[in-house]
mmCIF file of C-alpha atoms and ligand atoms in Angstrom:
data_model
loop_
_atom_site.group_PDB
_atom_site.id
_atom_site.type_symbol
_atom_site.label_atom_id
_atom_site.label_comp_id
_atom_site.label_asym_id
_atom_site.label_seq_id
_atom_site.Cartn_x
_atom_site.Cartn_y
_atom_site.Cartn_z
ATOM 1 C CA UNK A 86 -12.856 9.203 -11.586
ATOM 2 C CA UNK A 87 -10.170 9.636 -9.433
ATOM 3 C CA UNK A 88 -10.247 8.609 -5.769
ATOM 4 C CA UNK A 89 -7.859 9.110 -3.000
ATOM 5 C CA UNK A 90 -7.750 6.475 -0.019
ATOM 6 C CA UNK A 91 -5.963 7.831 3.188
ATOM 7 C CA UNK A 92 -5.827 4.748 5.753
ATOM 8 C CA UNK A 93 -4.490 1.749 6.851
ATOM 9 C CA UNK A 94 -2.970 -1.510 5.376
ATOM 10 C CA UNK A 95 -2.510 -4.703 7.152
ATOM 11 C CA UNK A 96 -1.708 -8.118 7.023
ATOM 12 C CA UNK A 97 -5.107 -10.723 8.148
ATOM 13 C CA UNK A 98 -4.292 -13.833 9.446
ATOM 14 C CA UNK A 99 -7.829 -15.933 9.631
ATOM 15 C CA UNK A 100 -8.975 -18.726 11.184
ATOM 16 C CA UNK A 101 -12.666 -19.923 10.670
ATOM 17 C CA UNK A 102 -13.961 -21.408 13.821
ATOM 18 C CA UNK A 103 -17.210 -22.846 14.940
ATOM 19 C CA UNK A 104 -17.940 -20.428 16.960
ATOM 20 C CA UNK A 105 -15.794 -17.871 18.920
ATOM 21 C CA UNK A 106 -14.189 -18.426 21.813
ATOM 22 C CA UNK A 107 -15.414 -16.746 25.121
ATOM 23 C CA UNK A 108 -13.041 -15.158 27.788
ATOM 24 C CA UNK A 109 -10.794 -17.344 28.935
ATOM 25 C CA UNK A 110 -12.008 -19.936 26.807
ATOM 26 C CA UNK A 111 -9.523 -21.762 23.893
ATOM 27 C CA UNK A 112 -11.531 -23.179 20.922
ATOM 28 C CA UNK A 113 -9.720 -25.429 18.272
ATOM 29 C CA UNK A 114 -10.618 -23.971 14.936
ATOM 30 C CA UNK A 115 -9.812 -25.061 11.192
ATOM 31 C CA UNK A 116 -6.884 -26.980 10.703
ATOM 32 C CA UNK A 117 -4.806 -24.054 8.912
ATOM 33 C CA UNK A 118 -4.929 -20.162 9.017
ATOM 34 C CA UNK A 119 -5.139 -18.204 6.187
ATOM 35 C CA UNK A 120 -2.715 -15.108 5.198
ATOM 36 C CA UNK A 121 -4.594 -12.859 3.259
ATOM 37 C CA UNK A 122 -4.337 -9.007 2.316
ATOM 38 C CA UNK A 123 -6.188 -6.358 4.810
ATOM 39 C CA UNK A 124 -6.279 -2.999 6.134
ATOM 40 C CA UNK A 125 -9.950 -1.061 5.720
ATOM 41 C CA UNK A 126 -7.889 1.579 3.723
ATOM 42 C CA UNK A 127 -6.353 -1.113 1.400
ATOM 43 C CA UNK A 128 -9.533 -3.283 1.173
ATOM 44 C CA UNK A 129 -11.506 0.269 0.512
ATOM 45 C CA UNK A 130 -9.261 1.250 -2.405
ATOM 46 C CA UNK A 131 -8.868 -2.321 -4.214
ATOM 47 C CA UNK A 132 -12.426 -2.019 -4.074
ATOM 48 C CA UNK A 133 -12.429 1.739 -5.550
ATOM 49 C CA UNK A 134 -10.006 0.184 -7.950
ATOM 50 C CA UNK A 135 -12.110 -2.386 -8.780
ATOM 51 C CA UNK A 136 -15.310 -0.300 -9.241
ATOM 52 C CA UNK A 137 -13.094 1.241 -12.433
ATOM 53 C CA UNK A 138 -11.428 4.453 -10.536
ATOM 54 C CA UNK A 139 -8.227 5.828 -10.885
ATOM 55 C CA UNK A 140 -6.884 5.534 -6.567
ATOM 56 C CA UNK A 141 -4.088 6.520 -5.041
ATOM 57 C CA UNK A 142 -2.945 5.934 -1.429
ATOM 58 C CA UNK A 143 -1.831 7.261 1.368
ATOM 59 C CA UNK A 144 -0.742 5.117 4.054
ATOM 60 C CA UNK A 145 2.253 3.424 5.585
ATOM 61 C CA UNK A 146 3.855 -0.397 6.165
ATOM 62 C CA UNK A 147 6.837 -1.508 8.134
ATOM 63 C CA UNK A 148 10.110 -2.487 6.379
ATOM 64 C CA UNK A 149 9.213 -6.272 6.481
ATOM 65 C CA UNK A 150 8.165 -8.455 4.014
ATOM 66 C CA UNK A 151 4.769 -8.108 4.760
ATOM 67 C CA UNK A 152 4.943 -4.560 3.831
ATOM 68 C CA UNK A 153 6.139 -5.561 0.247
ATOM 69 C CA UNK A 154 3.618 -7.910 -0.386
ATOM 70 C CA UNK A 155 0.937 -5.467 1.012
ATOM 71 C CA UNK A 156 2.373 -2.955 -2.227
ATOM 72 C CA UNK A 157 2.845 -5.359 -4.139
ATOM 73 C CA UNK A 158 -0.960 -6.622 -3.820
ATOM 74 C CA UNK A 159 -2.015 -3.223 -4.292
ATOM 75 C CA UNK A 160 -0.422 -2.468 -7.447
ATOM 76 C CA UNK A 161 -1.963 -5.219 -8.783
ATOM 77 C CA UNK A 162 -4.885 -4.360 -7.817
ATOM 78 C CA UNK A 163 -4.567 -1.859 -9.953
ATOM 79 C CA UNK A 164 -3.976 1.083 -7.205
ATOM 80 C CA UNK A 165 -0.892 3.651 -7.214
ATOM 81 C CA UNK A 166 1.235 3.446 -4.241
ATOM 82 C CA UNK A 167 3.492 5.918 -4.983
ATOM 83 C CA UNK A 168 2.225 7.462 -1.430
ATOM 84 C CA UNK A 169 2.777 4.437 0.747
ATOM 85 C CA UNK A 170 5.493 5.005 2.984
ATOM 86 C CA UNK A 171 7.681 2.611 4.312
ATOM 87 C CA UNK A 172 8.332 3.143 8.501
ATOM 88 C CA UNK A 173 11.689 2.309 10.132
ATOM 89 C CA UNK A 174 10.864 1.270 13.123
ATOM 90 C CA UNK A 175 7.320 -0.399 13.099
ATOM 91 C CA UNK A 176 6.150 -3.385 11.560
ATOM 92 C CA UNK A 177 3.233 -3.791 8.997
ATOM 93 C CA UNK A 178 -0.701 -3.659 10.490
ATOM 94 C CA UNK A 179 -1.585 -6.816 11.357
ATOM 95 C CA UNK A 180 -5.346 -8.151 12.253
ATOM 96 C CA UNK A 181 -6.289 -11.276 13.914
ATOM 97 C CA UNK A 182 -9.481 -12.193 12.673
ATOM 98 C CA UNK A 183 -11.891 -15.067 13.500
ATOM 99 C CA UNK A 184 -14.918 -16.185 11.363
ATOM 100 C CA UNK A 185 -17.470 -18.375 12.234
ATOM 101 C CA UNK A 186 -20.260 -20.680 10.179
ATOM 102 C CA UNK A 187 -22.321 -17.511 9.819
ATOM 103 C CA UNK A 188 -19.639 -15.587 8.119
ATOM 104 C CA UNK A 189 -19.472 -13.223 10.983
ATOM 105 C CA UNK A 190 -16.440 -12.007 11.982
ATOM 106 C CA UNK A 191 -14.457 -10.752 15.138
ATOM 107 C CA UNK A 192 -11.252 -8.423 14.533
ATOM 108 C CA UNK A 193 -8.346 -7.611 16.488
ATOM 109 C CA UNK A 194 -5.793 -5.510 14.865
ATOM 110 C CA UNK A 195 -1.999 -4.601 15.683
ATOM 111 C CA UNK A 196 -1.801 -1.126 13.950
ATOM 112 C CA UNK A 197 2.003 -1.330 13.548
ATOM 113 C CA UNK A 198 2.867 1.313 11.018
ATOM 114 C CA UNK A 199 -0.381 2.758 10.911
ATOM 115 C CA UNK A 200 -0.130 4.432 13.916
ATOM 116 C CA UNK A 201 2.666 6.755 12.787
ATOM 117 C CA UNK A 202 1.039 7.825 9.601
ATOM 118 C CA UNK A 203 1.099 11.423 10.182
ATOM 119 C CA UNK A 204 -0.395 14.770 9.208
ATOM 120 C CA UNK A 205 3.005 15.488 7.444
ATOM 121 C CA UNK A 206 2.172 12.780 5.160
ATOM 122 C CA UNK A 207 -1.282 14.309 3.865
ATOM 123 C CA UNK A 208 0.679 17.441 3.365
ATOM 124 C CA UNK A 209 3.389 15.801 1.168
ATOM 125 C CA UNK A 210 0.416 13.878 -0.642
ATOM 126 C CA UNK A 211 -1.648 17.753 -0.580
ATOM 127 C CA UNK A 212 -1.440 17.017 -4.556
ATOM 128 C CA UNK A 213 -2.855 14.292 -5.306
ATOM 129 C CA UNK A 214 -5.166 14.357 -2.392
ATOM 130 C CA UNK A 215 -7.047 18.323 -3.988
ATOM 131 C CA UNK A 216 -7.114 16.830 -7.453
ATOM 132 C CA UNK A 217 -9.627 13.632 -6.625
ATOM 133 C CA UNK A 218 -12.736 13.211 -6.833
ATOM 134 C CA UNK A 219 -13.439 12.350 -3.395
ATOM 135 C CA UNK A 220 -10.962 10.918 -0.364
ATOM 136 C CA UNK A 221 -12.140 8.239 1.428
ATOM 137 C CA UNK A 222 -11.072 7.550 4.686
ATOM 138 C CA UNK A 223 -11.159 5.254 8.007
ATOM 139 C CA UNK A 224 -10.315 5.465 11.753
ATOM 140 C CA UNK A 225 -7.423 2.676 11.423
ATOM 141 C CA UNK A 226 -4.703 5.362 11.591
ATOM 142 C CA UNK A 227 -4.500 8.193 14.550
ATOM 143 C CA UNK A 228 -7.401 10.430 14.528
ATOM 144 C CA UNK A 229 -5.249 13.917 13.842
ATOM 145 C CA UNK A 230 -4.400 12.408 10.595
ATOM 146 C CA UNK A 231 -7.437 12.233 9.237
ATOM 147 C CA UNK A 232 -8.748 15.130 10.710
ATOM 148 C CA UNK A 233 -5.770 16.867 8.628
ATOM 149 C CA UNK A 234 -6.811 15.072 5.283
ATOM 150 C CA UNK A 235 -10.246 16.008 5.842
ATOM 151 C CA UNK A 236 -9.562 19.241 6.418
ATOM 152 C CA UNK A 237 -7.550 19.784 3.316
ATOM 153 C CA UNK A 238 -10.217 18.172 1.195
ATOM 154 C CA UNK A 239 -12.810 20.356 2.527
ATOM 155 C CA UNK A 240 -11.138 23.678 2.121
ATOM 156 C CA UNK A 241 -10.535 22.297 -1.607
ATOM 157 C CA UNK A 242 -14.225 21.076 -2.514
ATOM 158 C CA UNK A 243 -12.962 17.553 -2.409
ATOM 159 C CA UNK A 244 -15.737 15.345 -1.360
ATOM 160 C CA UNK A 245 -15.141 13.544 1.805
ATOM 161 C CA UNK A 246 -16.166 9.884 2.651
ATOM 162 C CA UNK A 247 -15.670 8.760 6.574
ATOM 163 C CA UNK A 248 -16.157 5.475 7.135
ATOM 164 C CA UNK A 249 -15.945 5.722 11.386
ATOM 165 C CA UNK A 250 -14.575 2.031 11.399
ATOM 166 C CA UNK A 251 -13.203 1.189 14.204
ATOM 167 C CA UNK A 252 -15.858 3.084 16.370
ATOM 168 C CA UNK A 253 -14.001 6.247 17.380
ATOM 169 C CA UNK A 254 -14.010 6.919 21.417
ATOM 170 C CA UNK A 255 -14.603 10.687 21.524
ATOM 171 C CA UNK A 256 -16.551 13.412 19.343
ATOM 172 C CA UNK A 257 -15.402 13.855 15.643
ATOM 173 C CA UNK A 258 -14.630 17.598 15.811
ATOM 174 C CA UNK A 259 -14.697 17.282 12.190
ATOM 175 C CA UNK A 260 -18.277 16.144 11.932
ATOM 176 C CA UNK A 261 -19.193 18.453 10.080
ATOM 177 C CA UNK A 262 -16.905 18.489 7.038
ATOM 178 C CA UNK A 263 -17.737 14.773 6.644
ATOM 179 C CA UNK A 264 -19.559 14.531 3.587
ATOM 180 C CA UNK A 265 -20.832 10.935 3.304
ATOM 181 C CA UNK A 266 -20.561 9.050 6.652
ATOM 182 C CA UNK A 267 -20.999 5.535 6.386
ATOM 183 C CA UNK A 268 -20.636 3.366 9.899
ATOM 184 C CA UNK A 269 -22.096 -0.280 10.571
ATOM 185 C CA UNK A 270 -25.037 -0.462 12.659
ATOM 186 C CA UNK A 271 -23.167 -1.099 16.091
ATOM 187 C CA UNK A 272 -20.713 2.361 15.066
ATOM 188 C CA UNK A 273 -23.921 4.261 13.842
ATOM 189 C CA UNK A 274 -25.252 3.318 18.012
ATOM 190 C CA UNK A 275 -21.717 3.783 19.486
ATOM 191 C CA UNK A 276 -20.906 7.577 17.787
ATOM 192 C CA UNK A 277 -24.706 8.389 18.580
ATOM 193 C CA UNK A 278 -23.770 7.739 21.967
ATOM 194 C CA UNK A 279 -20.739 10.218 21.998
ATOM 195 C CA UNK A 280 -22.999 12.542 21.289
ATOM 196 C CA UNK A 281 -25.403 11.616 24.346
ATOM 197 C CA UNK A 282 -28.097 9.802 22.261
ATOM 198 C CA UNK A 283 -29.092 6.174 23.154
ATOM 199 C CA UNK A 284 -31.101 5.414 18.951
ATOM 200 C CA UNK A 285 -33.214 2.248 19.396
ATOM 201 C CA UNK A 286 -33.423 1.918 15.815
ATOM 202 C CA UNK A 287 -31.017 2.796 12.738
ATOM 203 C CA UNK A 288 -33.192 5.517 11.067
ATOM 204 C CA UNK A 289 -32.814 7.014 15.195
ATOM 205 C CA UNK A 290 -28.880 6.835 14.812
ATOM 206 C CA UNK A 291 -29.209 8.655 11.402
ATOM 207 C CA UNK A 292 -31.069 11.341 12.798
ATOM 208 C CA UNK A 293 -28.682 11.622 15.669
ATOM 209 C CA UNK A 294 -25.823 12.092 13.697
ATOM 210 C CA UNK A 295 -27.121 14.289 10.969
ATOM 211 C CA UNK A 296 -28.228 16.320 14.241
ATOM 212 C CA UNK A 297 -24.829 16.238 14.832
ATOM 213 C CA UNK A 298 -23.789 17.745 11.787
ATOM 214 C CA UNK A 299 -23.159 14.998 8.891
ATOM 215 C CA UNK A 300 -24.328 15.809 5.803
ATOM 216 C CA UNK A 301 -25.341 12.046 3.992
ATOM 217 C CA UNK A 302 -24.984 8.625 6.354
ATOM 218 C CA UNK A 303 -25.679 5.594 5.253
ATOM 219 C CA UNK A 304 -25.486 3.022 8.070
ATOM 220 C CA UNK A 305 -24.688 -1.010 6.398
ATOM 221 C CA UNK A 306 -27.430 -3.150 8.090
ATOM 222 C CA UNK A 307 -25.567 -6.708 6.893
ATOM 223 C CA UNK A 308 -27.781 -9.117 6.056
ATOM 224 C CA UNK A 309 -30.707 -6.351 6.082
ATOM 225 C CA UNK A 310 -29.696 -3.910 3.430
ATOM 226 C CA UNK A 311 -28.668 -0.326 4.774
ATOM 227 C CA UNK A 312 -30.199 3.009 5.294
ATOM 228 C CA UNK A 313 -29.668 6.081 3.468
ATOM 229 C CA UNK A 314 -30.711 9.594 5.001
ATOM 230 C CA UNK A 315 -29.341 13.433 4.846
ATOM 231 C CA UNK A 316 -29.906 16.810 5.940
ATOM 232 C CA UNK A 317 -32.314 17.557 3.810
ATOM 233 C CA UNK A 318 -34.810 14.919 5.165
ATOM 234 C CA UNK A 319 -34.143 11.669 3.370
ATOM 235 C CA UNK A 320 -34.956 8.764 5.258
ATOM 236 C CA UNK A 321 -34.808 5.337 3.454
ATOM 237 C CA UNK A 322 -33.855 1.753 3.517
ATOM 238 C CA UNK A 323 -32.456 -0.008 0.819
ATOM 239 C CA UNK A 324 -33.256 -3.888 0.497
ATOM 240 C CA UNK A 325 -30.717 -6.378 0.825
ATOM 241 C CA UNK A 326 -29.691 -8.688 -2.237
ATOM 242 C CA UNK A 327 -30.181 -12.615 -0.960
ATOM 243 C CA UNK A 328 -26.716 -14.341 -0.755
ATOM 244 C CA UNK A 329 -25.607 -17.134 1.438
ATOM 245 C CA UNK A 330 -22.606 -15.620 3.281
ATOM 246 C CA UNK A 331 -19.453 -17.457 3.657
ATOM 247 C CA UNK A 332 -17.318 -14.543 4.898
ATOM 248 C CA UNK A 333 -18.479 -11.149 5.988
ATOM 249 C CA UNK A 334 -14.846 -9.515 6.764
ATOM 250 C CA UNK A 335 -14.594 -6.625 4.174
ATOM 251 C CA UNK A 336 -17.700 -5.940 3.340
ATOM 252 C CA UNK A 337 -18.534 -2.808 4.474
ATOM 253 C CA UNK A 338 -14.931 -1.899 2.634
ATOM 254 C CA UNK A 339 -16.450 -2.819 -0.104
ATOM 255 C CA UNK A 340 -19.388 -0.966 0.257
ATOM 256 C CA UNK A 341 -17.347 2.151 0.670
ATOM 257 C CA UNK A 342 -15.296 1.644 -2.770
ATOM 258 C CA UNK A 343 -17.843 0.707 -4.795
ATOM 259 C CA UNK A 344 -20.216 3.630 -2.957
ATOM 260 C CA UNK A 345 -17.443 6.266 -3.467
ATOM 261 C CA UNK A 346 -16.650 5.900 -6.758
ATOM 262 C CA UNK A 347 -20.713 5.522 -7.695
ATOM 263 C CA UNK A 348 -20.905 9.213 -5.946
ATOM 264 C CA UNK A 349 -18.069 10.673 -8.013
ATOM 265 C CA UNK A 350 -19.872 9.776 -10.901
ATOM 266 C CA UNK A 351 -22.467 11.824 -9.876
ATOM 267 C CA UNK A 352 -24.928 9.332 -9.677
ATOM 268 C CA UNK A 353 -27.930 10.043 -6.324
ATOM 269 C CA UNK A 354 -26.977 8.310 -2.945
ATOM 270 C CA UNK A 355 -29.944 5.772 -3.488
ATOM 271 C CA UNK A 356 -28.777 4.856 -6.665
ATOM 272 C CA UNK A 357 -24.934 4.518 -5.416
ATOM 273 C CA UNK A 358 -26.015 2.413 -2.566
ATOM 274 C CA UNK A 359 -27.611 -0.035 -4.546
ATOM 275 C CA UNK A 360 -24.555 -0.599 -6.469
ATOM 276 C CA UNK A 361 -22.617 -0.801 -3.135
ATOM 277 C CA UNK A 362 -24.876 -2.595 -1.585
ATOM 278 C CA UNK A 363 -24.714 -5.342 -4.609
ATOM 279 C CA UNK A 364 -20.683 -5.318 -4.523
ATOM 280 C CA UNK A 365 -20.545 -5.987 -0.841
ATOM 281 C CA UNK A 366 -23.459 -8.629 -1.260
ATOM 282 C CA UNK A 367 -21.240 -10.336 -4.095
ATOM 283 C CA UNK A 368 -18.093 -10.108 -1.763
ATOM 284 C CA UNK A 369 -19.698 -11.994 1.396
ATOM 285 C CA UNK A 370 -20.451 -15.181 -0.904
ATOM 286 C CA UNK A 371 -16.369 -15.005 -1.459
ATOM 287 C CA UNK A 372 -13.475 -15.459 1.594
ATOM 288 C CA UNK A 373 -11.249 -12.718 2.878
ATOM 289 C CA UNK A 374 -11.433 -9.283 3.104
ATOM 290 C CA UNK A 375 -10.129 -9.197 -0.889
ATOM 291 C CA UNK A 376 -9.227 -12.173 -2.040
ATOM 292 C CA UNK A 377 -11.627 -11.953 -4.784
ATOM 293 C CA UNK A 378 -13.132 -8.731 -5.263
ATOM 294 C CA UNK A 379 -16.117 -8.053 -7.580
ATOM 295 C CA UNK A 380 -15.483 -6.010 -10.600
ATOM 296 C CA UNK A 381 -18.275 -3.689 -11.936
ATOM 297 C CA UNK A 382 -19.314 -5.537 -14.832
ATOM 298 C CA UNK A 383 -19.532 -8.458 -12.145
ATOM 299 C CA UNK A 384 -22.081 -5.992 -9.777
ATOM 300 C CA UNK A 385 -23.746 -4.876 -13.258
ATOM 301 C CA UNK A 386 -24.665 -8.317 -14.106
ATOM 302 C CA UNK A 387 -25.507 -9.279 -10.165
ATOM 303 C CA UNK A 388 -28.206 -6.598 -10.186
ATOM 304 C CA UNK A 389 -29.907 -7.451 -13.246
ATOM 305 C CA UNK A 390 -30.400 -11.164 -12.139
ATOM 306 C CA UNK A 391 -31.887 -9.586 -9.289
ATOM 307 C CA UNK A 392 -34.351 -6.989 -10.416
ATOM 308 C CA UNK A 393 -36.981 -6.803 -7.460
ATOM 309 C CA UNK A 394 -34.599 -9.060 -4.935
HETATM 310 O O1 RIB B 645 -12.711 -4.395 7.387
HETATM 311 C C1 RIB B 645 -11.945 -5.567 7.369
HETATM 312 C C2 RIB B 645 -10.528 -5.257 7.725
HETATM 313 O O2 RIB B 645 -10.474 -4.804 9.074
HETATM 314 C C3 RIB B 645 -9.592 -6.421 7.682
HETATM 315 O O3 RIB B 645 -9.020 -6.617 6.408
HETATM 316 C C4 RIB B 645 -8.592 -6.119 8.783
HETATM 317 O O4 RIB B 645 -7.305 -5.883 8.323
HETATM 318 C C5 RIB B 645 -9.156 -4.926 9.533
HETATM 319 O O5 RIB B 645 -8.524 -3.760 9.192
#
């Protein structure tokens, strides 16, 4: 399968606290941080790459040294960067990210060169983006971009995945031509709210947003599985697989890797959630976003041992 990833790459630097600091409050955490490999985009294509697809991306670093090693992880990661720009005059993403003895996380990001990734760079990528499989994509880079890329995919029967991460502020206006949407709980509340809908309950936000116009969603529920529904009247939850989390940051990246290329195999939503939904259950026992990403014998094996959960 092949799989085209238009979004962002950053740099993480992590420190695991005890718990997070409130406002105005300074908390001493571990003794050192940790300089890992980031960006939703990046994390969602290793992960695509990992799953056994063919990905290219389209994104952008600064001219720093941070921007090489972001490439440089990629490639061996096994994705094609041929479409990763390098800016002038910004520097590579980077995200400040705390995680505490749960595993949860809290993110800050500096989108740096992300932020000038433009529509003229989906139209000089036009090729490789029309002959994949399905484009995934993120709100990490500014929101005319992706509208362009999923635009293009649409008019070209590409399959388009959205993963609304961070929350977006306003409407989508390209709802609609969002194939599979897949947002966290707390984005699955926040978009339903956009669109003047206040869901107590995930399979609420679902219906909201299918109201809305989406054609698939499947909202990630952490620790409780996720929720698949669609136009047509699905409506169901998938159980979670029982891991002891160590670090939750990437996980819904790779969720969406793992759940794209699944879908470009043709294989039904339920089925392709499962798989994602053992991938990201496998990458929360691990730290960083990617540090050590399942591969899909790894989730093949993972399932078996875990037949009914
Ligand atoms: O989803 C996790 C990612 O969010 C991190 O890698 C960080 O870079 C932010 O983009």
């Amino acid at each position: 399968m092949q799989i085209a990833v238009v979004g962002s790459i950053n740099t993480d630097i992590t420190i695991n606290v005890a718990t997070f600091a409130k406002p105005n409050e300074t908390v001493i955490g571990a003794d050192n941080y940790i300089l890992s490999q980031g960006g939703k985009g990046a994390n969602q294509a290793a992960a695509a790459a990992a799953s056994g697809a063919q990905v290219h991306m389209i994104a952008q670093v600064g001219d720093d040294d941070l921007g090489s090693q972001a490439i440089k992880s990629l490639k061996s990661a096994g994705v094609h960067c041929e479409h990763i720009k390098i800016a002038d005059s910004s520097s590579t993403g980077l995200a400040a990210i705390l995680v505490n003895q749960d595993g949860d996380n809290s993110i800050t990001v500096a989108p740096g060169a992300n932020n000038s990734l433009t529509p003229q760079n989906i139209t000089a990528a036009k090729g490789i983006i029309t002959q994949s499989d399905c484009l995934i994509l993120q709100l990490e880079i500014p929101l005319e971009t992706v509208e362009a890329a999923i635009n293009l995919a649409h008019k070209n029967g590409v399959p388009t995945i959205l993963n609304p991460a961070p929350a977006s502020k306003k409407e989508l206006p390209f709802l609609s031509q969002v194939d599979f949407l897949i947002p966290n709980e707390i984005e699955a509340y926040d978009m339903a709210s956009l669109y003047g809908d206040t869901p107590k309950s995930p399979e609420e936000a679902a219906r909201c947003l299918i109201k809305a116009g989406v054609k698939n969603i499947v909202i990630t529920l952490g620790s409780k599985g996720c929720l698949i529904a669609n136009a047509e009247g699905l409506l169901q939850r998938i159980k979670p697989y029982p891991v002891k989390a160590v670090d939750t940051t990437g996980a819904g990246d790779t969720f969406c890797g793992f759940l794209a290329n699944a879908l470009s195999q043709g294989k039904p939503l339920a089925t392709a959630a499962e798989e994602a939904s053992a991938a990201a259950s496998l990458s929360v026992t691990r730290p960083q976003a990617r540090s050590q990403l399942p591969n899909q014998a790894e989730v093949s094996e993972f399932m078996k041992q875990h037949p009914d959960r």
